[in-house]
Coordinates of C-alpha atoms in Angstrom, one line a residue:
G874 CA -9.8 -26.5 1.7
G875 CA -11.3 -23.8 3.9
S876 CA -11.3 -21.1 1.3
S877 CA -14.0 -19.3 -0.7
A878 CA -14.2 -16.6 -3.3
R879 CA -17.7 -15.6 -2.5
G880 CA -20.0 -13.8 -4.8
G881 CA -23.7 -13.2 -5.2
A882 CA -26.1 -14.7 -7.8
S883 CA -26.6 -11.6 -9.9
R884 CA -25.5 -8.0 -10.4
P885 CA -27.3 -5.2 -12.0
L886 CA -24.5 -3.8 -14.2
G887 CA -21.9 -6.1 -15.9
L888 CA -18.2 -5.6 -15.2
G889 CA -17.6 -6.9 -18.7
R890 CA -17.2 -10.3 -20.3
A891 CA -14.0 -11.1 -18.4
L892 CA -15.6 -10.6 -15.0
R893 CA -18.7 -12.5 -15.9
L894 CA -16.6 -15.4 -17.0
A895 CA -14.6 -15.2 -13.7
K896 CA -17.8 -15.2 -11.8
S897 CA -19.1 -18.3 -13.5
Q898 CA -15.8 -20.0 -12.9
R899 CA -15.9 -18.9 -9.2
Q900 CA -19.4 -20.5 -8.8
A901 CA -18.0 -23.7 -10.3
R902 CA -15.3 -23.5 -7.6
V903 CA -12.4 -23.5 -10.1
L904 CA -10.9 -20.2 -9.3
R905 CA -7.8 -21.9 -7.8
L906 CA -7.1 -23.2 -11.3
H907 CA -6.7 -19.7 -12.9
V908 CA -3.3 -19.3 -14.4
A909 CA -1.7 -16.1 -13.1
A910 CA -0.6 -15.0 -16.6
P911 CA -1.9 -12.6 -19.2
P912 CA -4.6 -13.9 -21.6
S913 CA -3.2 -16.4 -24.1
T914 CA -4.7 -14.6 -27.0
S915 CA -1.7 -12.3 -27.3
T916 CA 1.4 -13.5 -29.1
S917 CA 3.7 -10.6 -28.3
T918 CA 7.0 -11.5 -26.8
E919 CA 7.8 -8.0 -25.4
T920 CA 8.3 -7.7 -21.7
R921 CA 8.0 -4.6 -19.6
K922 CA 11.0 -2.9 -18.3
I923 CA 11.5 -3.3 -14.5
Q924 CA 11.9 0.3 -13.4
P925 CA 9.7 2.5 -11.3
H926 CA 6.9 4.0 -13.3
P927 CA 7.2 7.8 -13.8
L928 CA 4.2 8.2 -11.5
N929 CA 6.4 6.9 -8.6
D930 CA 8.6 10.0 -9.1
G931 CA 5.5 12.1 -8.8
R932 CA 6.2 13.4 -12.3
V933 CA 5.4 12.6 -15.9
G934 CA 7.7 11.7 -18.7
F935 CA 9.4 13.9 -21.3
V936 CA 7.9 14.2 -24.8
A937 CA 9.9 15.5 -27.7
D938 CA 8.2 17.3 -30.7
N939 CA 9.4 17.1 -34.3
T940 CA 11.9 20.0 -33.7
S941 CA 13.7 17.9 -31.1
N942 CA 12.8 20.4 -28.4
V943 CA 11.9 18.6 -25.1
H944 CA 8.6 19.3 -23.5
V945 CA 7.1 18.0 -20.4
G946 CA 3.9 16.0 -20.2
V947 CA 2.0 13.0 -21.3
A948 CA -0.2 14.9 -23.6
E949 CA 0.7 16.3 -27.0
P950 CA 2.7 19.6 -26.8
E951 CA 0.4 22.6 -27.1
S952 CA 0.8 25.4 -29.6
D953 CA -0.1 29.0 -29.3
S954 CA -1.8 31.1 -32.0
N955 CA 1.4 31.4 -34.0
N956 CA 2.0 27.7 -33.9
N957 CA 4.9 28.1 -31.5
I958 CA 5.4 25.1 -29.2
C959 CA 4.5 26.0 -25.6
T960 CA 6.7 24.5 -22.9
Y961 CA 6.1 24.1 -19.2
L962 CA 8.3 24.0 -16.2
E963 CA 7.6 21.0 -14.0
P964 CA 6.3 22.2 -10.6
W965 CA 9.2 20.1 -9.1
D966 CA 11.8 22.0 -11.1
P967 CA 14.0 24.3 -8.9
A968 CA 13.3 27.2 -11.4
S969 CA 9.5 26.7 -11.1
P970 CA 7.6 29.3 -9.1
Y971 CA 6.0 26.4 -7.2
A972 CA 9.3 24.7 -6.2
N973 CA 9.3 26.1 -2.7
K974 CA 5.6 25.8 -2.1
E975 CA 4.0 22.9 -0.3
W976 CA 1.5 22.1 -3.0
T977 CA -0.8 19.2 -3.6
V978 CA -3.5 18.4 -6.2
Y979 CA -7.0 17.3 -5.4
R980 CA -9.4 16.4 -8.2
G981 CA -7.6 18.6 -10.8
V982 CA -7.1 21.7 -8.6
A983 CA -3.8 22.6 -7.0
Y984 CA -3.8 23.9 -3.4
D985 CA -1.2 25.4 -1.1
L986 CA -1.0 23.3 2.0
T987 CA 1.1 25.8 4.0
P988 CA -1.8 27.3 5.9
F989 CA -2.8 23.9 7.0
R990 CA 0.5 23.3 8.8
N991 CA -0.1 22.4 12.5
A992 CA -3.8 22.5 11.9
H993 CA -4.3 19.1 10.3
P994 CA -6.2 16.9 12.8
A995 CA -4.0 13.9 11.9
G996 CA -0.7 15.8 12.2
N997 CA 1.9 16.9 9.7
V998 CA 3.4 13.4 9.2
L999 CA 0.3 12.3 7.2
L1000 CA -0.1 15.7 5.6
N1001 CA 3.4 15.5 4.3
L1002 CA 2.5 12.5 2.2
A1003 CA 0.3 14.8 0.1
V1004 CA 3.0 17.3 -0.8
G1005 CA 4.2 17.4 -4.4
R1006 CA 1.7 14.9 -5.8
D1007 CA -1.9 14.3 -6.7
A1008 CA -3.2 13.2 -3.3
T1009 CA -6.8 12.6 -4.2
A1010 CA -6.7 8.9 -3.4
L1011 CA -4.9 9.5 -0.1
F1012 CA -7.4 12.2 0.9
E1013 CA -10.5 10.3 0.0
S1014 CA -9.6 7.0 1.4
Y1015 CA -8.5 8.4 4.8
H1016 CA -11.6 10.4 5.6
L1017 CA -14.8 8.5 6.7
D1018 CA -16.8 11.7 6.4
P1019 CA -15.4 13.3 3.2
A1020 CA -17.8 16.2 3.0
V1021 CA -16.3 17.8 6.1
A1022 CA -12.8 17.2 4.9
V1023 CA -13.5 18.7 1.5
K1024 CA -14.9 21.8 3.1
R1025 CA -11.7 22.3 5.0
L1026 CA -9.6 21.6 2.0
Q1027 CA -11.5 24.1 -0.1
R1028 CA -10.6 26.9 2.3
L1029 CA -6.9 26.6 1.3
P1030 CA -5.4 28.9 -1.3
V1031 CA -5.8 27.7 -4.8
L1032 CA -2.7 28.0 -6.9
E1033 CA -3.9 29.7 -10.1
G1034 CA -2.0 28.9 -13.2
F1035 CA -0.5 25.8 -11.7
P1036 CA 0.4 23.2 -14.5
V1037 CA -1.9 20.5 -13.1
H1038 CA -1.7 18.6 -16.4
L1039 CA 2.0 17.8 -15.6
V1040 CA 1.1 16.0 -12.4
P1041 CA 0.1 12.4 -12.9
R1042 CA -3.5 11.8 -11.9
A1043 CA -4.1 9.6 -8.9
P1044 CA -7.2 7.3 -8.6
Y1045 CA -10.5 8.9 -7.4
P1046 CA -12.0 6.6 -4.7
N1047 CA -15.1 8.7 -4.3
D1048 CA -16.0 8.0 -8.0
S1049 CA -16.5 4.3 -6.9
D1050 CA -20.2 3.5 -6.3
L1051 CA -19.1 0.4 -4.4
Y1052 CA -16.8 2.3 -2.1
N1053 CA -19.3 5.1 -1.5
T1054 CA -22.0 2.6 -0.7
I1055 CA -19.9 0.7 1.7
R1056 CA -18.5 3.8 3.4
E1057 CA -22.0 5.3 3.9
R1058 CA -23.2 2.0 5.5
V1059 CA -20.1 1.9 7.8
K1060 CA -20.6 5.5 8.8
N1061 CA -24.3 5.2 9.4
E1062 CA -24.4 1.7 11.0
L1063 CA -21.2 1.6 13.0
F1064 CA -20.5 5.3 13.7
P1065 CA -23.8 7.0 13.8
D1066 CA -24.8 10.4 15.2
G1067 CA -21.6 12.2 14.2
A1068 CA -19.2 9.6 15.7
A1069 CA -17.1 9.7 12.5
R1070 CA -16.7 13.5 12.7
R1071 CA -15.6 13.1 16.3
G1072 CA -13.0 10.6 15.2
E1073 CA -14.4 7.6 17.1
H1074 CA -13.6 5.3 14.2
R1075 CA -9.9 5.8 15.1
T1076 CA -10.4 4.4 18.6
G1077 CA -11.0 1.0 20.0
S1078 CA -7.6 -0.7 19.8
E1079 CA -6.1 0.9 23.0
W1080 CA -6.1 -2.2 25.1
A1081 CA -4.7 -4.3 22.2
G1082 CA -1.9 -1.7 21.8
L1083 CA -1.1 -1.9 25.5
T1084 CA -0.9 -5.7 25.3
V1085 CA 1.5 -5.6 22.4
L1086 CA 3.6 -2.9 24.1
V1087 CA 3.9 -4.9 27.4
T1088 CA 4.8 -8.1 25.4
F1089 CA 7.5 -6.2 23.4
V1090 CA 9.0 -4.6 26.5
S1091 CA 9.0 -7.8 28.4
T1092 CA 10.7 -9.9 25.7
A1093 CA 13.2 -7.1 25.1
A1094 CA 14.2 -7.1 28.7
L1095 CA 14.4 -10.9 28.7
Y1096 CA 16.6 -10.8 25.6
V1097 CA 18.9 -8.1 26.8
S1098 CA 19.4 -9.9 30.2
T1099 CA 20.0 -13.4 28.8
A1100 CA 20.7 -13.1 25.0
N1101 CA 19.9 -16.8 24.6
V1102 CA 18.3 -18.4 21.6
L1103 CA 14.8 -18.7 23.0
A1104 CA 14.8 -15.2 24.3
A1105 CA 15.9 -13.9 20.8
A1106 CA 13.2 -15.9 19.1
A1107 CA 10.5 -14.5 21.5
F1108 CA 11.9 -11.0 21.0
G1109 CA 11.7 -11.5 17.2
L1110 CA 8.0 -12.6 17.4
A1111 CA 7.2 -9.7 19.6
G1112 CA 8.9 -7.4 17.1
A1113 CA 6.8 -8.9 14.3
W1114 CA 3.7 -8.3 16.4
V1115 CA 4.6 -4.7 16.8
G1116 CA 5.2 -4.5 13.0
L1117 CA 1.8 -6.1 12.2
T1118 CA -0.2 -4.1 14.7
V1119 CA 0.6 -0.9 16.5
Q1120 CA 3.3 0.6 14.2
H1121 CA 1.2 -0.3 11.1
C1122 CA -2.0 1.3 12.5
G1123 CA -0.2 4.2 14.1
N1124 CA 1.4 5.2 10.8
H1125 CA -2.0 5.0 9.2
G1126 CA -3.3 7.4 11.9
A1127 CA -5.6 4.6 13.2
M1128 CA -4.6 4.0 16.8
A1129 CA -6.0 7.1 18.3
R1130 CA -7.7 10.5 17.6
D1131 CA -4.6 12.3 18.9
W1132 CA -1.9 12.5 16.2
R1133 CA 0.8 12.5 18.9
I1134 CA -0.3 9.1 20.1
N1135 CA -0.3 7.8 16.6
L1136 CA 3.2 9.2 16.1
F1137 CA 4.4 7.3 19.2
W1138 CA 2.9 4.0 17.9
G1139 CA 4.3 4.6 14.4
A1140 CA 7.8 5.2 15.8
M1141 CA 7.8 1.7 17.2
D1142 CA 8.6 0.6 13.6
D1143 CA 12.0 2.4 14.0
L1144 CA 12.7 0.5 17.3
I1145 CA 12.0 -2.9 15.8
G1146 CA 14.4 -2.3 12.9
G1147 CA 12.2 -0.5 10.2
S1148 CA 11.6 3.1 9.4
S1149 CA 8.3 4.8 10.1
L1150 CA 9.0 7.4 7.5
C1151 CA 9.9 5.0 4.7
W1152 CA 6.9 2.8 5.7
R1153 CA 4.5 5.7 5.2
Y1154 CA 5.8 6.4 1.7
H1155 CA 6.3 2.8 0.6
H1156 CA 3.1 1.5 2.1
Q1157 CA 0.6 4.3 1.9
V1158 CA 1.6 6.3 -1.2
S1159 CA 2.8 3.4 -3.3
H1160 CA 1.0 0.2 -2.1
H1161 CA -2.3 1.3 -0.8
V1162 CA -3.1 3.7 -3.6
H1163 CA -2.0 1.3 -6.4
C1164 CA -2.5 -2.2 -5.0
N1165 CA -1.2 -4.9 -7.3
D1166 CA -0.3 -2.4 -10.0
T1167 CA 2.9 -3.9 -11.6
D1168 CA 4.3 -0.4 -12.3
M1169 CA 3.4 1.5 -9.2
D1170 CA 2.9 -0.9 -6.2
E1171 CA 6.3 -1.3 -4.7
D1172 CA 5.3 -4.6 -3.1
V1173 CA 4.8 -6.2 -6.5
Y1174 CA 8.2 -5.4 -8.0
S1175 CA 10.7 -4.6 -5.2
A1176 CA 11.7 -8.2 -4.7
Y1177 CA 12.2 -8.8 -8.4
P1178 CA 14.1 -10.4 -10.0
L1179 CA 14.7 -12.7 -7.0
I1180 CA 10.9 -13.3 -6.6
R1181 CA 8.2 -13.0 -9.3
F1182 CA 5.1 -12.0 -7.4
D1183 CA 3.2 -11.3 -10.6
A1184 CA 3.3 -13.2 -13.9
R1185 CA 3.1 -9.9 -15.7
L1186 CA 6.7 -9.5 -14.7
P1187 CA 9.3 -11.1 -17.0
R1188 CA 10.1 -14.7 -16.1
K1189 CA 13.6 -15.8 -15.1
P1190 CA 14.8 -19.5 -15.1
W1191 CA 14.9 -19.7 -11.3
H1192 CA 11.4 -18.5 -10.8
K1193 CA 10.0 -22.0 -11.4
Y1194 CA 11.5 -22.9 -8.0
Q1195 CA 10.5 -19.7 -6.1
H1196 CA 7.7 -21.4 -4.2
I1197 CA 10.5 -23.4 -2.5
Y1198 CA 13.4 -21.0 -2.1
M1199 CA 11.2 -18.0 -1.1
W1200 CA 11.1 -19.6 2.4
L1201 CA 14.9 -19.2 2.5
A1202 CA 14.6 -15.6 1.4
F1203 CA 11.8 -14.5 3.8
P1204 CA 14.0 -14.7 6.9
F1205 CA 16.1 -11.9 5.5
M1206 CA 13.1 -9.6 4.7
Q1207 CA 13.8 -7.5 7.8
L1208 CA 17.4 -7.0 6.7
A1209 CA 16.3 -6.1 3.2
F1210 CA 14.0 -3.4 4.7
Q1211 CA 16.9 -1.9 6.6
V1212 CA 19.1 -1.7 3.5
G1213 CA 16.2 -0.1 1.7
D1214 CA 15.7 2.4 4.5
L1215 CA 19.3 3.6 4.4
K1216 CA 19.1 3.8 0.6
A1217 CA 16.0 5.9 0.9
F1218 CA 17.7 8.2 3.3
F1219 CA 20.3 9.1 0.7
E1220 CA 18.1 9.1 -2.3
K1221 CA 15.1 10.8 -0.6
R1222 CA 12.7 8.2 -2.1
T1223 CA 11.6 4.6 -1.6
E1224 CA 11.3 2.2 -4.5
G1225 CA 7.8 3.4 -5.1
A1226 CA 7.5 7.0 -4.0
V1227 CA 9.5 10.2 -3.8
M1228 CA 9.6 11.8 -0.3
H1229 CA 8.6 15.2 -1.6
G1230 CA 7.1 16.4 1.7
A1231 CA 9.4 14.6 4.2
A1232 CA 10.6 17.1 6.9
A1233 CA 14.3 17.1 7.9
W1234 CA 13.5 15.6 11.3
E1235 CA 11.6 12.8 9.6
R1236 CA 14.6 11.9 7.4
G1237 CA 16.8 12.1 10.5
S1238 CA 14.5 9.7 12.2
I1239 CA 15.8 7.0 9.9
L1240 CA 19.3 7.2 11.4
V1241 CA 18.2 7.8 14.9
G1242 CA 15.8 4.8 14.7
K1243 CA 18.6 2.5 13.4
A1244 CA 20.9 3.6 16.2
A1245 CA 18.2 2.9 18.8
H1246 CA 17.4 -0.5 17.2
Y1247 CA 21.0 -1.7 17.1
M1248 CA 21.7 -0.4 20.6
L1249 CA 18.9 -2.6 21.9
L1250 CA 19.5 -5.6 19.6
F1251 CA 23.3 -5.8 19.5
I1252 CA 25.3 -3.3 21.3
V1253 CA 23.9 -3.7 24.8
P1254 CA 23.8 -7.5 24.6
C1255 CA 27.3 -7.5 23.2
M1256 CA 28.5 -5.5 26.2
L1257 CA 26.8 -7.8 28.6
H1258 CA 27.2 -11.2 27.0
G1259 CA 29.9 -10.9 24.3
W1260 CA 29.8 -10.5 20.6
V1261 CA 29.1 -14.1 19.7
A1262 CA 25.9 -14.2 21.8
A1263 CA 24.9 -10.8 20.4
C1264 CA 25.5 -11.9 16.8
V1265 CA 23.5 -15.1 17.2
G1266 CA 20.7 -13.4 19.0
A1267 CA 20.5 -10.6 16.5
T1268 CA 20.4 -13.1 13.6
I1269 CA 17.7 -15.2 15.2
Y1270 CA 15.6 -12.0 15.9
M1271 CA 15.8 -10.9 12.3
M1272 CA 15.0 -14.3 10.8
I1273 CA 12.1 -15.0 13.1
Q1274 CA 10.7 -11.6 12.5
G1275 CA 11.1 -11.8 8.8
I1276 CA 9.3 -15.2 8.5
A1277 CA 6.5 -14.0 10.7
L1278 CA 6.0 -10.8 8.8
A1279 CA 6.3 -12.4 5.4
S1280 CA 3.8 -15.2 6.2
V1281 CA 1.2 -12.5 7.0
F1282 CA 2.0 -9.8 4.5
A1283 CA 2.7 -12.0 1.4
V1284 CA -0.6 -13.9 1.5
S1285 CA -2.7 -10.7 1.6
H1286 CA -2.5 -9.9 -2.1
N1287 CA -1.1 -13.0 -3.7
T1288 CA -3.9 -15.4 -4.4
F1289 CA -5.2 -16.5 -7.8
T1290 CA -8.1 -14.0 -7.7
N1291 CA -5.9 -11.1 -6.5
K1292 CA -3.7 -11.5 -9.6
D1293 CA -6.2 -12.8 -12.2
P1294 CA -5.6 -10.7 -15.3
N1295 CA -9.2 -11.4 -16.4
L1296 CA -10.2 -9.3 -13.5
L1297 CA -7.4 -6.8 -13.4
E1298 CA -6.7 -6.0 -17.0
V1299 CA -10.1 -4.3 -17.7
D1300 CA -10.9 -0.7 -17.5
D1301 CA -13.9 -1.3 -15.2
T1302 CA -11.5 -2.5 -12.5
R1303 CA -8.8 0.1 -13.1
D1304 CA -11.3 2.9 -13.1
D1305 CA -13.0 1.8 -9.9
W1306 CA -10.6 2.2 -6.9
G1307 CA -13.0 0.5 -4.5
L1308 CA -13.4 -2.5 -6.8
Q1309 CA -9.6 -2.7 -7.3
Q1310 CA -9.0 -2.9 -3.6
L1311 CA -11.7 -5.6 -3.3
I1312 CA -10.3 -7.8 -6.0
T1313 CA -6.6 -7.4 -5.1
S1314 CA -6.9 -8.2 -1.4
A1315 CA -7.7 -11.4 0.5
N1316 CA -8.9 -12.2 4.0
W1317 CA -8.5 -15.1 6.4
G1318 CA -9.7 -15.9 9.9
G1319 CA -11.8 -13.6 12.1
R1320 CA -11.6 -11.7 15.4
V1321 CA -8.8 -13.7 16.9
G1322 CA -6.6 -13.3 13.8
C1323 CA -7.6 -9.6 13.8
F1324 CA -6.2 -9.2 17.3
F1325 CA -2.9 -10.9 16.5
T1326 CA -2.4 -9.2 13.1
G1327 CA -3.7 -5.7 13.7
G1328 CA -6.5 -6.4 11.2
L1329 CA -4.2 -7.5 8.4
N1330 CA -6.0 -10.8 8.2
L1331 CA -9.0 -8.7 7.1
Q1332 CA -7.0 -7.1 4.3
I1333 CA -10.0 -6.1 2.2
E1334 CA -11.4 -4.0 4.9
H1335 CA -8.0 -2.6 5.8
H1336 CA -7.4 -1.4 2.2
L1337 CA -10.8 0.2 2.0
F1338 CA -10.5 1.9 5.4
P1339 CA -6.8 2.2 6.4
A1340 CA -7.6 5.0 8.9
I1341 CA -10.1 3.0 10.9
S1342 CA -9.0 1.2 14.0
F1343 CA -8.5 -2.5 13.2
M1344 CA -10.8 -3.6 16.0
H1345 CA -13.7 -2.5 13.9
Y1346 CA -12.8 -4.6 10.9
P1347 CA -14.8 -7.7 11.8
A1348 CA -18.0 -5.6 11.8
I1349 CA -17.0 -3.8 8.6
A1350 CA -16.3 -7.1 6.9
K1351 CA -20.0 -8.1 7.1
I1352 CA -21.0 -5.0 5.3
V1353 CA -18.3 -5.3 2.6
E1354 CA -19.1 -8.9 1.9
E1355 CA -22.9 -8.1 1.6
E1356 CA -22.2 -5.4 -0.9
A1357 CA -19.8 -7.5 -2.9
N1358 CA -22.4 -10.3 -3.0
K1359 CA -25.1 -7.9 -4.3
R1360 CA -22.9 -7.0 -7.2
G1361 CA -21.5 -10.5 -7.9
Y1362 CA -17.9 -9.3 -7.1
P1363 CA -15.4 -11.8 -5.7
Y1364 CA -14.8 -11.6 -1.9
V1365 CA -11.8 -13.8 -1.1
H1366 CA -11.9 -15.3 2.4
H1367 CA -10.1 -18.3 3.9
K1368 CA -11.1 -19.7 7.2
T1369 CA -7.5 -20.1 8.5
L1370 CA -4.0 -18.8 7.9
P1371 CA -2.7 -22.3 6.9
S1372 CA -5.5 -22.4 4.3
I1373 CA -4.5 -19.1 2.6
L1374 CA -0.8 -20.0 2.9
G1375 CA -1.6 -23.2 0.9
E1376 CA -3.2 -21.1 -1.9
F1377 CA -0.3 -18.6 -1.7
I1378 CA 2.2 -21.4 -2.2
R1379 CA 0.3 -22.8 -5.2
F1380 CA -0.1 -19.3 -6.6
M1381 CA 3.7 -18.6 -6.3
K1382 CA 4.4 -21.9 -8.1
T1383 CA 2.0 -21.0 -10.9
A1384 CA 3.3 -17.5 -11.2
G1385 CA 6.9 -18.8 -11.3
E1386 CA 6.1 -21.2 -14.1
A1387 CA 3.8 -18.9 -16.2
P1388 CA 5.0 -17.9 -19.7
D1389 CA 6.8 -14.6 -20.0
S1390 CA 4.5 -11.6 -19.9
V1391 CA 3.6 -9.3 -22.7
Q1392 CA 4.4 -5.7 -22.0
S1393 CA 2.3 -4.5 -19.1
S1394 CA -1.3 -3.9 -20.0
F1395 CA -1.6 -1.0 -17.7
P1396 CA -1.8 2.2 -19.7
P1397 CA 1.1 4.8 -19.8
A1398 CA -0.9 7.2 -17.7
G1399 CA -0.3 4.9 -14.7
G1400 CA -2.5 1.9 -14.5
L1401 CA -5.6 3.9 -13.9
G1402 CA -7.6 2.9 -16.9
S1403 CA -9.6 5.0 -19.4
A1404 CA -10.3 7.8 -16.9
A1405 CA -6.6 8.5 -16.5
R1406 CA -6.1 8.4 -20.3
Q1407 CA -8.8 10.9 -20.8
S1408 CA -7.3 13.3 -18.3
A1409 CA -3.7 13.0 -19.5

């Protein structure tokens, strides 16, 4: 009860037979009965290999020709006029002339970002995410006024002769009519008269941030001074509040117009036990760009094989019980993040993205942040109250924070609509970035939930506009739902957190019991549909 997958009565252009079927099912209020598994028409028993897709490395695969020479690229090897095979050096190769350049690709053109150093309005930490990859999706989804941003980008030096065809293509958000329409309405109705150009969409959450900060500092002081169970639990909840709100929005560049203020808020992630650097690559490069893509969204496969968040992943015998034992695993989520952060420090990559552009000081922040976190959580309490109290307090802190974070994060993209293959496994969805974000995200609650979760309860709006302050999401939600209804697209919204948690548990049970998946339906070019295949 308390949920809806809302859609309009008609739409001018069909999304295809599968989406029309899903729409009629939605109107009959049976969406919750969808089986989160591939269509039963396939009889293949193949399963996809659980490994990061080549796009996660920021590079394509190797293709061998009939002479056993290895060539780079997803396209067929090219031949010159004498039928000799032409080979290319990957731009990441140390011998490549581009290896030492801070290059990025935007809509098929390679640019040198070096002149933009210290001039990017959002600071270098966000600019670094674009280095060494096709950053079209990042660029277009982070600028509310793309025309101004494109003009600035086009002033940068173009790298002539750059092997763009060797760089996997990212989605193109600005090719989405849905996204363009919503963005224009948001810009004109909520930020008129040049407000977007002045960066006012990044403001509005200052008082909320101050409230979170005061709460965190107060509970930290209480915990350090007493180290009792209740203080540790309160400190864990405060840490989760930081993780949901100010660090999350700060790392998106959405807490203020000044990049230094955003850097401060983002660094709060390091203090609560995470890593702001790893979060930016894991969350922004992997998850936001490729939401619910089984090959490229780290959030889908990083918990596998313990948890099967998607029925397109191979089933293990224990998955039938995951809706029960996941509540025993969630308390350790914070600890799992910490292990992943240290692994990323040594490997220079998260599960879903290589840190091509990470500066040395950013990588160093992983270790500095861990030292500061454990100084506050364990060392000082140990000195004041003994190691037993410190161990108990640290354990309670981690478990409470893990449960709180998991309860909010996990429900955001794991409902029956979000993982319905009849909606996802069609090119119309994979080729439309805005539609993909709409279908793969779910909302619950309203303004109160927005305040306590940093807008993560309005996940659809957050995924469409990650660089807008979360306090604007309730107003944006009205626009998004109106445009979704006009087109007959699903807009998943639950009235309360318990309501969406109920669907999440049912979904996880269904996903755990679903038959083994056929090999991933996402195409080899990276889950981007026919547009990516044509550009490969």
